[in-house]
């Protein structure tokens, strides 16, 4: 397993996490692969879609119960939960950087290694002005990149400062 | 110049351990003097901009700075707790005298003889030996955090992080948030030391994490201008020919912490060497009692761990202190059971194996 | 270096902007900053020269635990500038080795 040497999840770990293409709602994608004491995702889930028996367990998602509310994306202290909706080609990623992009803005879409793999349009921003919360940005990306895009970077605007 | 003061319970150190200890002690009617050398309470917490892990019913998913704010508010509203900020405990003597150096409101020495003391002085950062490690621009991870998260000053333009434990990973992420480029994170072990989600978080923004690598030199005329890293072999020695020069203006060391034991040692607390807990640590039982009947310890001082465990230990120390003062209440036994169960739960993963090991060794060293 | 203008999580209360002196030259600082932070923000990294080999030294721990940041403040040597706050008009200078305390000079 390369994950523990590089921080980049191995392909085999990601198998089975992608939502089916025709799913009616977005689906949470839990990229949490290690046992350690942490359970806010389970606690915030309104439909008990995330299961853990002990606090140190790896959280498991029951897709049928997930409503795509993104509460777990916001709550995860490890920023390891994303949301994907194949029907509309949308990915939701946590974003704790300034500046926070605006709806309609084009941003760099990054993969799990930090490579820029697409230009993506911002479709929605959650918690944009709540500093103690985690901002979540929803971007539209090419279908084949739904399970690749895991972060965004707002391009330097000339007048970004001041 | 010096002033005398009457104190029942002194709590030295206002980090999560000390804050939790002071609050719990006040619940049992103890009068507490809480001392911290900073201008603000919170210890390490005031630099933690990330959301904490742990149990949702113990402030997980809340940012460290917010945890500090909640505790500080409770302390402020508590009439049993007197707070001395900007005050360093400079000596604790065998006759029970605790000597305080106050910088404000006016500079003076204050002497007191508290009937009991809970020490929660935290930890200091470890150094690493390499040529150039004394150049300006070689910083401890705490320094970098203090600069950017307390004072809002950019620590460097481009930095090399040494160490991939949780601190190295989290501070790297915080550096990115502040706008510093992180050239790489080097880790001498074959695997990443901290939680993998923290590693994935910085990797996602393009920061390479180089395991089996170490820093071998920092170079520069008056300050750091470049850092040399190299791959290491099975024996952890650098492999010749694998050196790489990184153009950075700072090197950040996140290579572990050691408990600050000077004060407890002065008073005669036994401090055996337990590497798993960070080095010299005050001997204590699982109720945070030391070999001295009226001295208790908690938090990183009692073994390097986490803020979550530090708070539970602080409460346990307060319970023991309350008993020392003769408080008898079912509440003490109830709280004790609950806090111990929570500690056990938090220490259930492989990340706590080292600490559990260390605590076992410590228990075996019980002084006669 | 520079002061952060915008931060994703934090807002900074820097206090009042004041002038103090470094090696005789005026420097801008804020009253909620330590001397070390203000000097760093002004791009000053060398705080002292070591006693024997005269090697440049800056701060290391920034929390008062290592003595790497000692400077002479208003004539008083060995001041931990990472714990000492900026005050208007103070004179700060680089320390050269172990300087004598006032009143102990021969
Ligand atoms: C980058 C980083 C990230 C972390 N992330 C997490 C996390 O996600 N979750 C988690 O649970 N933990 C985390 N921790 C660990 C956590 O911050 C520490 O374990 C915790 O702060 C220890 O608490 P403490 O009260 O023992 O010590 P501290 O917080 O260090 O507080 C000790 C206080 O005592 C004061 N003091 C020391 N000596 C004296 C003296 N002589 N006189 C007066 N005052 C004195 C110090 O100035 C300080 O304010 C992190 C730590 C770091 C560095
Ligand atoms: S930098 Fe360590 S004491 Fe000031």
XYZ file of C-alpha atoms and ligand atoms in Angstrom:
693
model
C 0.000 0.000 0.000
C 1.547 3.275 -1.173
C -0.915 5.400 0.806
C 1.132 5.203 3.979
C 4.290 6.370 2.200
C 2.875 9.089 -0.028
C -0.493 10.194 1.299
C -2.027 9.326 -2.077
C -4.791 6.691 -1.817
C -4.098 3.576 -3.880
C -6.518 2.762 -6.706
C -7.742 -0.393 -5.027
C -8.846 1.583 -1.984
C -11.092 3.742 -4.127
C -12.866 0.842 -5.770
C -16.535 0.702 -4.973
C -16.703 4.287 -3.672
C -18.019 5.847 -6.901
C -21.789 6.349 -7.145
C -23.694 4.568 -9.927
C -24.080 6.855 -12.994
C -27.865 7.086 -12.743
C -28.121 7.853 -9.034
C -30.875 10.359 -8.323
C -28.994 12.216 -5.579
C -25.367 13.116 -4.864
C -23.442 10.541 -2.839
C -20.870 11.049 -0.111
C -17.463 9.554 -0.902
C -15.547 8.646 2.262
C -11.809 8.579 1.593
C -10.922 7.593 5.135
C -8.782 4.467 5.148
C -7.183 4.282 8.540
C -8.304 3.405 12.043
C -7.962 6.288 14.449
C -10.285 7.842 17.053
C -12.686 10.128 15.185
C -16.446 10.065 14.655
C -18.045 13.448 13.805
C -19.147 12.224 10.342
C -21.255 9.531 11.907
C -22.603 11.948 14.502
C -23.807 14.593 12.023
C -25.414 12.219 9.522
C -29.180 12.796 9.765
C -30.065 9.436 8.202
C -27.537 7.158 9.940
C -25.929 6.428 6.601
C -22.461 6.271 8.163
C -21.741 3.260 10.337
C -19.005 2.777 12.911
C -19.167 0.483 15.907
C -16.206 1.895 17.794
C -14.777 5.395 17.568
C -11.599 3.983 16.045
C -13.386 2.096 13.252
C -13.150 3.112 9.609
C -16.484 4.710 8.700
C -18.611 2.801 6.199
C -21.332 4.366 4.045
C -24.710 2.810 3.323
C -25.447 4.443 -0.056
C -29.205 3.782 0.062
C -29.472 5.947 3.163
C -27.298 8.845 1.938
C -29.335 11.877 0.872
C -26.400 13.930 -0.363
C -26.805 16.659 2.260
C -23.034 17.256 2.561
C -23.157 17.607 6.350
C -20.360 15.040 6.679
C -18.236 16.861 4.080
C -18.363 19.936 6.326
C -17.847 18.040 9.586
C -14.924 15.758 8.696
C -11.853 17.140 10.527
C -9.609 15.285 8.084
C -11.263 16.837 5.033
C -11.496 13.287 3.715
C -15.140 13.290 2.633
C -16.293 14.513 -0.773
C -19.572 14.337 -2.616
C -20.107 13.228 -6.209
C -23.166 13.382 -8.502
C -22.600 11.746 -11.875
C -25.956 12.851 -13.279
C -24.921 16.499 -13.225
C -21.141 15.953 -13.311
C -20.716 17.636 -9.953
C -18.062 17.216 -7.262
C -18.123 18.853 -3.826
C -14.740 19.475 -2.174
C -13.762 21.156 1.114
C -11.887 24.420 0.615
C -10.115 26.163 3.521
C -8.143 28.727 1.545
C -8.491 32.352 0.547
C -9.801 33.590 -1.718
C -13.087 31.742 -1.717
C -14.387 31.526 -5.278
C -17.727 32.868 -6.453
C -20.443 31.014 -8.289
C -19.727 30.920 -11.994
C -15.984 31.406 -11.514
C -13.551 29.093 -13.323
C -11.016 27.460 -10.990
C -8.199 24.941 -11.272
C -9.349 21.435 -10.385
C -6.671 19.362 -8.650
C -6.306 15.603 -8.308
C -5.106 13.758 -5.210
C -1.468 14.622 -6.017
C -2.072 18.293 -6.637
C -1.911 18.147 -10.429
C -4.180 20.569 -12.276
C -6.350 18.215 -14.320
C -9.194 20.447 -15.418
C -10.687 23.891 -15.442
C -13.927 23.706 -13.540
C -16.891 25.998 -13.124
C -18.026 26.720 -9.568
C -21.699 25.822 -9.231
C -22.226 26.473 -5.540
C -20.364 27.520 -2.391
C -21.439 26.431 1.103
C -20.327 28.228 4.301
C -18.506 30.907 2.328
C -18.432 33.407 5.140
C -18.283 31.208 8.202
C -14.650 31.088 9.200
C -15.075 28.469 11.885
C -16.877 26.141 9.483
C -15.362 24.395 6.515
C -16.256 25.951 3.196
C -17.403 23.425 0.602
C -17.182 24.235 -3.102
C -19.238 22.421 -5.734
C -17.668 22.305 -9.200
C -18.680 20.818 -12.527
C -16.026 18.624 -14.127
C -15.811 16.202 -17.070
C -17.511 12.906 -16.185
C -14.316 10.857 -16.286
C -12.772 13.144 -13.661
C -15.535 12.861 -11.060
C -13.488 10.420 -9.011
C -10.226 12.300 -9.642
C -10.895 15.934 -8.727
C -10.391 16.346 -4.989
C -9.442 20.003 -4.496
C -9.630 23.349 -6.205
C -7.306 26.298 -6.445
C -8.531 29.774 -7.194
C -6.362 31.349 -9.815
C -4.434 34.465 -8.847
C -6.567 37.413 -9.798
C -4.606 40.510 -10.644
C -6.550 42.575 -8.170
C -6.980 39.801 -5.618
C -5.127 41.678 -2.917
C -6.326 44.943 -1.356
C 9.710 43.891 45.272
C 8.253 40.578 46.343
C 4.738 39.953 47.583
C 3.121 37.092 49.478
C -0.103 35.394 48.498
C -2.403 32.823 50.073
C -3.281 30.001 47.685
C -5.185 26.728 48.081
C -4.629 25.065 44.702
C -2.236 26.451 42.099
C -2.530 25.273 38.500
C 0.626 26.037 36.534
C 0.018 26.220 32.787
C -3.126 27.401 31.036
C -3.284 24.978 28.107
C -6.129 22.488 27.694
C -4.865 20.390 30.629
C -4.604 23.323 33.022
C -7.911 24.862 31.949
C -9.794 21.588 32.376
C -8.076 21.015 35.729
C -8.987 24.467 37.051
C -12.617 24.118 35.979
C -13.014 20.652 37.457
C -11.331 21.647 40.743
C -13.641 24.624 41.141
C -16.638 22.306 40.830
C -15.602 20.738 44.109
C -15.285 24.046 45.879
C -11.514 24.478 45.600
C -10.100 27.976 45.253
C -7.785 27.966 42.257
C -4.952 30.207 41.138
C -4.314 29.577 37.429
C -0.970 30.749 36.105
C 0.236 31.118 32.534
C 3.174 32.990 31.137
C 1.343 34.094 28.017
C -0.995 37.043 27.648
C -3.797 34.709 26.728
C -5.001 31.366 28.064
C -5.204 28.319 25.808
C -1.638 27.005 25.445
C -1.200 25.197 22.145
C -4.895 25.475 21.378
C -4.730 29.114 20.318
C -2.605 28.071 17.336
C -4.721 25.154 16.173
C -6.799 26.424 13.291
C -7.800 22.925 12.206
C -10.772 20.926 13.376
C -9.993 18.399 16.057
C -10.384 14.701 15.701
C -11.906 12.583 18.354
C -15.317 11.961 19.750
C -18.201 14.172 18.666
C -19.282 14.424 22.300
C -15.893 15.771 23.256
C -15.502 18.689 20.864
C -14.324 16.820 17.790
C -14.844 18.707 14.556
C -14.404 21.971 16.483
C -11.342 24.047 15.669
C -8.699 24.219 18.418
C -9.000 28.012 18.651
C -12.724 27.630 19.275
C -12.165 25.001 21.983
C -9.847 27.498 23.689
C -12.485 30.226 23.454
C -15.152 28.038 25.045
C -12.884 27.026 27.930
C -11.684 30.596 28.445
C -15.244 31.853 28.682
C -16.067 29.271 31.359
C -12.956 30.246 33.310
C -13.778 33.934 33.112
C -17.248 33.322 34.483
C -16.006 31.171 37.350
C -15.628 33.021 40.646
C -13.463 30.276 42.211
C -10.674 30.746 39.673
C -8.183 33.600 39.804
C -6.090 33.950 36.662
C -2.560 35.334 36.539
C -1.507 35.910 32.952
C 1.873 37.173 31.802
C 3.192 35.331 34.844
C 5.924 32.707 34.842
C 6.308 30.166 37.605
C 10.074 30.370 38.034
C 10.683 28.118 41.002
C 9.041 25.445 43.117
C 11.024 24.568 46.183
C 11.116 21.687 48.611
C 9.575 23.828 51.330
C 6.511 24.206 49.105
C 7.215 27.723 47.898
C 6.060 28.546 44.402
C 7.757 31.640 43.088
C 6.022 33.693 40.416
C 7.478 36.354 38.167
C 4.717 38.689 37.054
C 5.329 40.986 34.118
C 2.052 42.825 34.288
C 0.160 44.775 35.567
C 3.506 45.651 37.150
C 6.768 43.761 37.159
C 7.249 41.912 40.449
C 8.014 38.627 42.153
C 5.201 36.948 44.033
C 5.810 34.186 46.537
C 3.161 31.707 47.577
C 2.862 28.414 49.393
C -0.020 26.657 47.689
C -1.370 23.705 49.637
C -1.394 21.697 46.417
C -0.233 22.218 42.846
C -1.329 20.785 39.512
C 1.421 21.178 36.963
C 0.368 21.345 33.315
C 3.352 23.078 31.777
C 3.178 21.256 28.445
C 6.166 20.455 26.283
C 9.007 22.002 24.360
C 10.198 21.164 20.889
C 13.078 18.891 20.082
C 16.105 19.986 18.077
C 17.803 17.961 15.387
C 21.553 17.817 14.842
C 22.745 18.901 11.384
C 25.212 21.495 10.115
C 23.588 24.908 9.980
C 20.831 24.086 12.453
C 21.619 27.294 14.344
C 21.044 29.577 11.337
C 18.188 32.041 11.554
C 15.389 30.497 9.523
C 15.555 27.113 11.229
C 12.392 27.141 13.302
C 10.464 24.818 15.519
C 6.985 23.978 14.278
C 5.487 25.800 17.236
C 7.375 28.952 16.304
C 6.060 28.860 12.775
C 2.551 28.352 14.114
C 2.899 31.151 16.638
C 4.145 33.552 14.004
C 1.435 32.890 11.448
C -1.541 31.966 13.631
C -1.086 34.208 16.643
C 0.599 37.274 15.124
C -0.455 36.914 11.494
C 3.085 37.200 10.161
C 4.141 35.085 7.184
C 6.920 32.790 8.473
C 8.667 32.234 5.136
C 8.145 32.239 1.394
C 9.229 28.669 0.833
C 9.894 26.164 3.553
C 11.148 22.631 4.084
C 9.242 20.630 6.701
C 11.179 18.006 8.627
C 8.967 15.332 10.157
C 5.657 13.846 9.027
C 3.972 13.311 12.372
C 0.660 15.060 12.936
C 2.411 18.291 13.847
C 4.554 18.323 10.695
C 1.541 17.555 8.523
C -0.831 20.003 10.203
C 1.674 22.848 10.281
C 2.439 22.235 6.582
C -1.251 22.613 5.813
C -1.460 25.756 7.928
C 1.557 27.146 6.088
C -0.222 26.607 2.777
C -3.256 28.389 4.213
C -1.086 31.346 5.200
C 0.459 31.476 1.737
C 3.863 29.865 2.263
C 5.002 27.349 -0.312
C 6.004 24.000 1.216
C 8.867 22.576 -0.866
C 8.590 19.108 0.679
C 7.999 17.186 3.867
C 10.880 14.836 4.671
C 10.441 11.830 6.940
C 13.294 9.545 7.921
C 11.045 6.520 8.558
C 9.708 4.382 5.700
C 6.147 5.564 6.377
C 4.224 8.694 7.284
C 4.022 9.278 11.030
C 0.751 11.171 11.444
C -2.833 10.508 10.441
C -3.046 9.710 6.754
C -5.953 12.097 6.188
C -3.640 14.969 7.190
C -1.050 13.709 4.719
C -3.583 13.398 1.902
C -4.741 16.929 2.660
C -1.335 18.505 1.957
C -0.494 16.092 -0.879
C -3.668 17.266 -2.644
C -2.154 20.733 -2.924
C 1.002 19.371 -4.473
C 3.325 19.003 -1.475
C 5.587 15.951 -1.898
C 6.011 13.766 1.169
C 9.393 12.069 1.000
C 9.694 9.087 3.298
C 13.164 7.602 3.934
C 14.553 11.139 3.542
C 16.203 13.536 5.964
C 17.757 16.978 6.085
C 21.543 16.875 6.084
C 22.387 20.563 6.031
C 20.978 24.069 6.128
C 23.068 26.608 4.266
C 23.176 30.355 4.009
C 25.327 33.311 4.888
C 23.287 35.109 7.513
C 20.142 32.966 7.337
C 18.787 29.914 5.576
C 19.035 30.154 1.803
C 18.950 26.474 0.950
C 18.467 23.074 2.543
C 20.132 19.829 1.512
C 18.100 16.650 1.813
C 19.087 13.059 1.076
C 17.651 9.588 0.994
C 18.540 7.323 3.904
C 19.364 3.630 3.925
C 18.141 0.891 6.228
C 20.559 2.184 8.888
C 18.990 5.680 8.634
C 22.273 7.122 7.372
C 22.175 9.363 4.280
C 23.024 7.574 1.027
C 25.795 9.327 -0.845
C 24.824 10.655 -4.229
C 21.154 11.097 -3.358
C 21.547 14.653 -2.040
C 19.186 17.281 -3.352
C 19.409 21.011 -2.807
C 16.149 22.844 -2.161
C 15.972 26.593 -2.451
C 14.083 27.563 0.674
C 14.243 30.471 3.100
C 13.282 28.423 6.127
C 13.417 24.947 7.600
C 10.729 23.862 10.017
C 11.496 21.132 12.540
C 8.626 18.946 13.691
C 10.650 16.167 15.239
C 8.926 15.612 18.522
C 8.362 17.240 21.863
C 9.768 16.806 25.365
C 7.868 17.463 28.597
C 8.877 20.627 30.494
C 9.861 18.988 33.780
C 12.161 21.566 35.412
C 9.664 22.828 37.971
C 8.356 19.452 39.127
C 11.898 18.157 39.423
C 12.863 21.090 41.587
C 10.260 20.076 44.111
C 11.392 16.490 44.162
C 8.984 14.770 41.815
C 10.583 11.635 40.466
C 11.125 11.927 36.672
C 12.249 8.708 35.019
C 13.270 8.610 31.359
C 10.526 7.083 29.225
C 11.199 7.731 25.532
C 7.680 6.645 24.539
C 6.277 9.544 26.563
C 8.771 12.103 25.262
C 11.811 11.732 27.541
C 11.962 12.682 31.196
C 8.427 12.571 32.598
C 7.079 13.067 36.092
C 6.128 9.733 37.574
C 2.364 9.558 38.039
C -0.368 7.014 38.557
C -3.513 6.878 36.458
C -5.176 9.387 38.756
C -2.384 11.844 37.903
C -0.838 11.727 41.395
C 2.941 12.013 41.643
C 5.193 10.689 44.391
C 4.499 13.898 46.329
C 1.081 13.827 48.003
C 0.142 17.390 47.045
C 1.589 17.559 43.521
C -0.371 16.428 40.470
C 0.416 16.530 36.754
C -1.564 16.520 33.501
C -1.301 16.995 29.758
C 1.817 16.910 27.620
C 3.945 17.272 30.760
C 2.707 13.843 31.860
C 3.553 12.326 28.467
C 3.262 13.806 24.963
C -0.197 13.144 23.635
C -3.195 15.176 22.515
C -5.348 18.060 23.698
C -8.305 15.697 24.003
C -6.419 13.439 26.396
C -4.816 16.459 28.119
C -8.239 17.770 29.117
C -9.312 14.420 30.539
C -6.050 14.139 32.458
C -6.530 17.666 33.771
C -9.916 16.683 35.150
C -8.522 13.510 36.702
C -5.764 15.553 38.361
C -8.388 17.916 39.763
C -10.351 14.999 41.195
C -7.262 13.725 42.968
C -6.564 17.221 44.281
C -10.111 17.503 45.599
C -9.652 14.214 47.441
C -6.367 15.475 48.842
C -8.305 18.359 50.346
C -10.714 15.906 51.921
C -13.641 16.436 49.570
C -15.874 13.384 49.729
C -18.470 13.062 47.023
C -19.966 10.395 44.831
C -19.534 12.818 41.990
C -15.753 12.322 42.199
C -16.011 8.572 41.682
C -18.563 9.001 38.904
C -16.485 11.557 37.010
C -13.340 9.536 37.493
C -14.905 6.423 36.020
C -16.288 8.336 33.088
C -13.040 10.182 32.259
C -11.001 7.005 32.494
C -13.377 5.222 30.156
C -13.074 8.072 27.668
C -9.283 8.019 27.885
C -9.307 4.337 27.187
C -11.571 4.843 24.203
C -9.343 7.568 22.762
C -6.296 5.394 23.227
C -7.764 2.393 21.430
C -6.094 2.837 18.020
C -2.591 1.859 16.960
C -1.514 5.504 17.250
C -1.701 5.174 21.016
C 0.325 1.978 21.276
C 3.443 3.968 22.011
C 1.795 6.017 24.756
C 0.200 2.935 26.310
C 3.554 1.226 26.262
C 5.159 4.236 27.901
C 2.492 4.412 30.590
C 3.065 0.755 31.385
C 6.794 1.346 31.741
C 6.060 4.340 33.929
C 3.762 2.299 36.165
C 6.540 -0.238 36.637
C 8.803 2.536 37.926
C 6.572 3.379 40.880
C 8.872 4.829 43.545
C 8.963 2.970 46.865
C 8.376 38.993 5.277
C 4.905 40.373 5.474
C 1.813 40.487 7.619
C -1.090 38.356 6.436
C -3.960 40.393 5.055
C -6.523 37.705 4.733
C -6.690 34.278 6.347
C -9.230 31.534 5.721
C -9.824 30.820 9.418
C -8.368 33.643 11.501
C -8.896 37.333 12.042
C -6.017 39.155 13.685
C -6.284 41.785 16.385
C -2.910 43.440 16.050
C -3.518 46.295 18.411
C -2.144 49.740 17.820
C 0.444 50.562 15.204
C 3.519 52.094 16.830
C 7.121 52.977 16.036
C 10.064 51.404 17.830
C 13.769 51.330 17.065
C 15.999 48.543 15.812
C 19.703 49.374 15.866
C 18.665 53.015 15.932
C 16.380 52.827 12.888
C 12.618 53.298 13.228
C 10.461 50.224 12.598
C 6.726 49.759 12.502
C 5.185 47.284 14.878
C 1.912 46.560 16.608
C 1.292 46.481 20.338
C -0.143 42.940 20.220
C 3.000 41.629 18.523
C 6.107 40.416 20.219
C 9.352 42.144 19.284
C 10.429 38.977 17.467
C 7.267 38.886 15.355
C 7.539 42.556 14.471
C 11.200 42.214 13.488
C 10.412 39.165 11.382
C 7.606 41.065 9.661
C 10.155 43.769 8.880
C 12.461 41.189 7.295
C 14.974 41.155 10.160
C 16.073 37.620 10.945
C 19.397 37.992 12.727
C 18.780 38.821 16.388
C 22.203 38.180 17.883
C 25.704 36.813 17.316
C 26.811 33.784 19.282
C 29.376 34.236 22.103
C 32.329 32.272 20.679
C 32.031 31.836 16.942
C 29.937 34.958 16.358
C 27.441 32.998 14.351
C 24.164 34.718 13.487
C 21.178 33.669 15.580
C 17.455 34.229 15.166
C 14.484 32.949 17.086
C 13.753 29.228 17.190
C 10.807 28.343 19.454
C 8.945 31.680 19.657
C 7.386 30.596 22.956
C 10.058 31.531 25.473
C 11.659 28.138 25.855
C 14.992 28.143 24.002
C 16.785 31.492 24.508
C 17.666 31.752 20.842
C 16.026 35.170 20.520
C 17.886 37.123 23.205
C 18.422 40.798 22.383
C 19.198 44.022 24.174
C 16.013 46.001 24.858
C 16.338 49.498 26.276
C 19.822 48.634 27.496
C 18.752 45.399 29.179
C 20.464 42.319 27.750
C 19.102 38.743 27.518
C 15.523 39.769 26.836
C 13.504 36.969 25.246
C 12.121 39.004 22.367
C 9.649 36.256 21.506
C 7.876 36.898 24.819
C 8.351 40.673 25.072
C 5.721 42.814 23.406
C 6.312 45.847 21.232
C 5.951 49.147 23.036
C 6.207 52.550 21.418
C 9.700 53.985 21.327
C 11.644 51.043 22.730
C 15.207 50.592 21.522
C 16.092 47.084 20.435
C 19.505 45.984 19.296
C 21.343 42.821 18.397
C 23.071 41.133 21.284
C 26.734 40.192 20.828
C 27.516 37.161 22.910
C 26.792 37.352 26.608
C 26.409 41.003 27.402
C 26.800 42.316 30.914
C 23.803 43.191 33.053
C 23.476 46.850 33.933
C 25.309 47.576 37.135
C 27.582 44.543 36.852
C 30.007 46.066 34.355
C 33.499 46.381 35.761
C 0.479 21.513 15.269
C -0.227 20.803 16.371
C -1.449 20.214 16.094
C -2.154 19.533 17.087
N -3.377 18.987 16.774
C -4.114 18.368 17.730
C -5.401 17.822 17.439
O -5.895 17.881 16.308
N -6.089 17.218 18.437
C -5.575 17.146 19.697
O -6.255 16.606 20.570
N -4.356 17.636 19.985
C -3.606 18.249 19.041
N -2.356 18.757 19.342
C -1.774 18.499 20.655
C -2.213 19.470 21.715
O -2.117 20.806 21.273
C -1.369 19.269 22.958
O -1.292 17.917 23.282
C -2.021 20.029 24.120
O -2.030 21.404 23.870
C -1.298 19.743 25.435
O -1.928 20.489 26.427
P -1.191 20.976 27.719
O -2.195 21.771 28.456
O -0.580 19.824 28.371
O 0.018 21.881 27.225
P 0.077 23.265 26.420
O -1.076 23.439 25.518
O 1.419 23.305 25.826
O -0.029 24.369 27.559
C 0.970 24.557 28.529
C 0.925 26.003 28.978
O 1.730 26.169 30.121
C 2.462 27.354 30.015
N 3.640 27.262 30.871
C 4.680 26.371 30.765
N 5.582 26.572 31.721
C 5.112 27.597 32.472
C 5.614 28.270 33.633
N 6.762 27.935 34.220
N 4.885 29.290 34.140
C 3.710 29.655 33.571
N 3.195 29.051 32.484
C 3.881 28.037 31.929
C 2.783 27.427 28.559
O 3.166 28.699 28.146
C 1.462 26.961 27.949
O 0.569 28.022 27.760
C -1.612 19.441 18.376
C -0.370 20.031 18.663
C 0.319 20.720 17.694
C 1.632 21.380 18.026
S 12.769 31.947 20.467
Fe 12.966 30.456 21.981
S 13.019 31.688 23.778
Fe 12.535 33.091 22.267
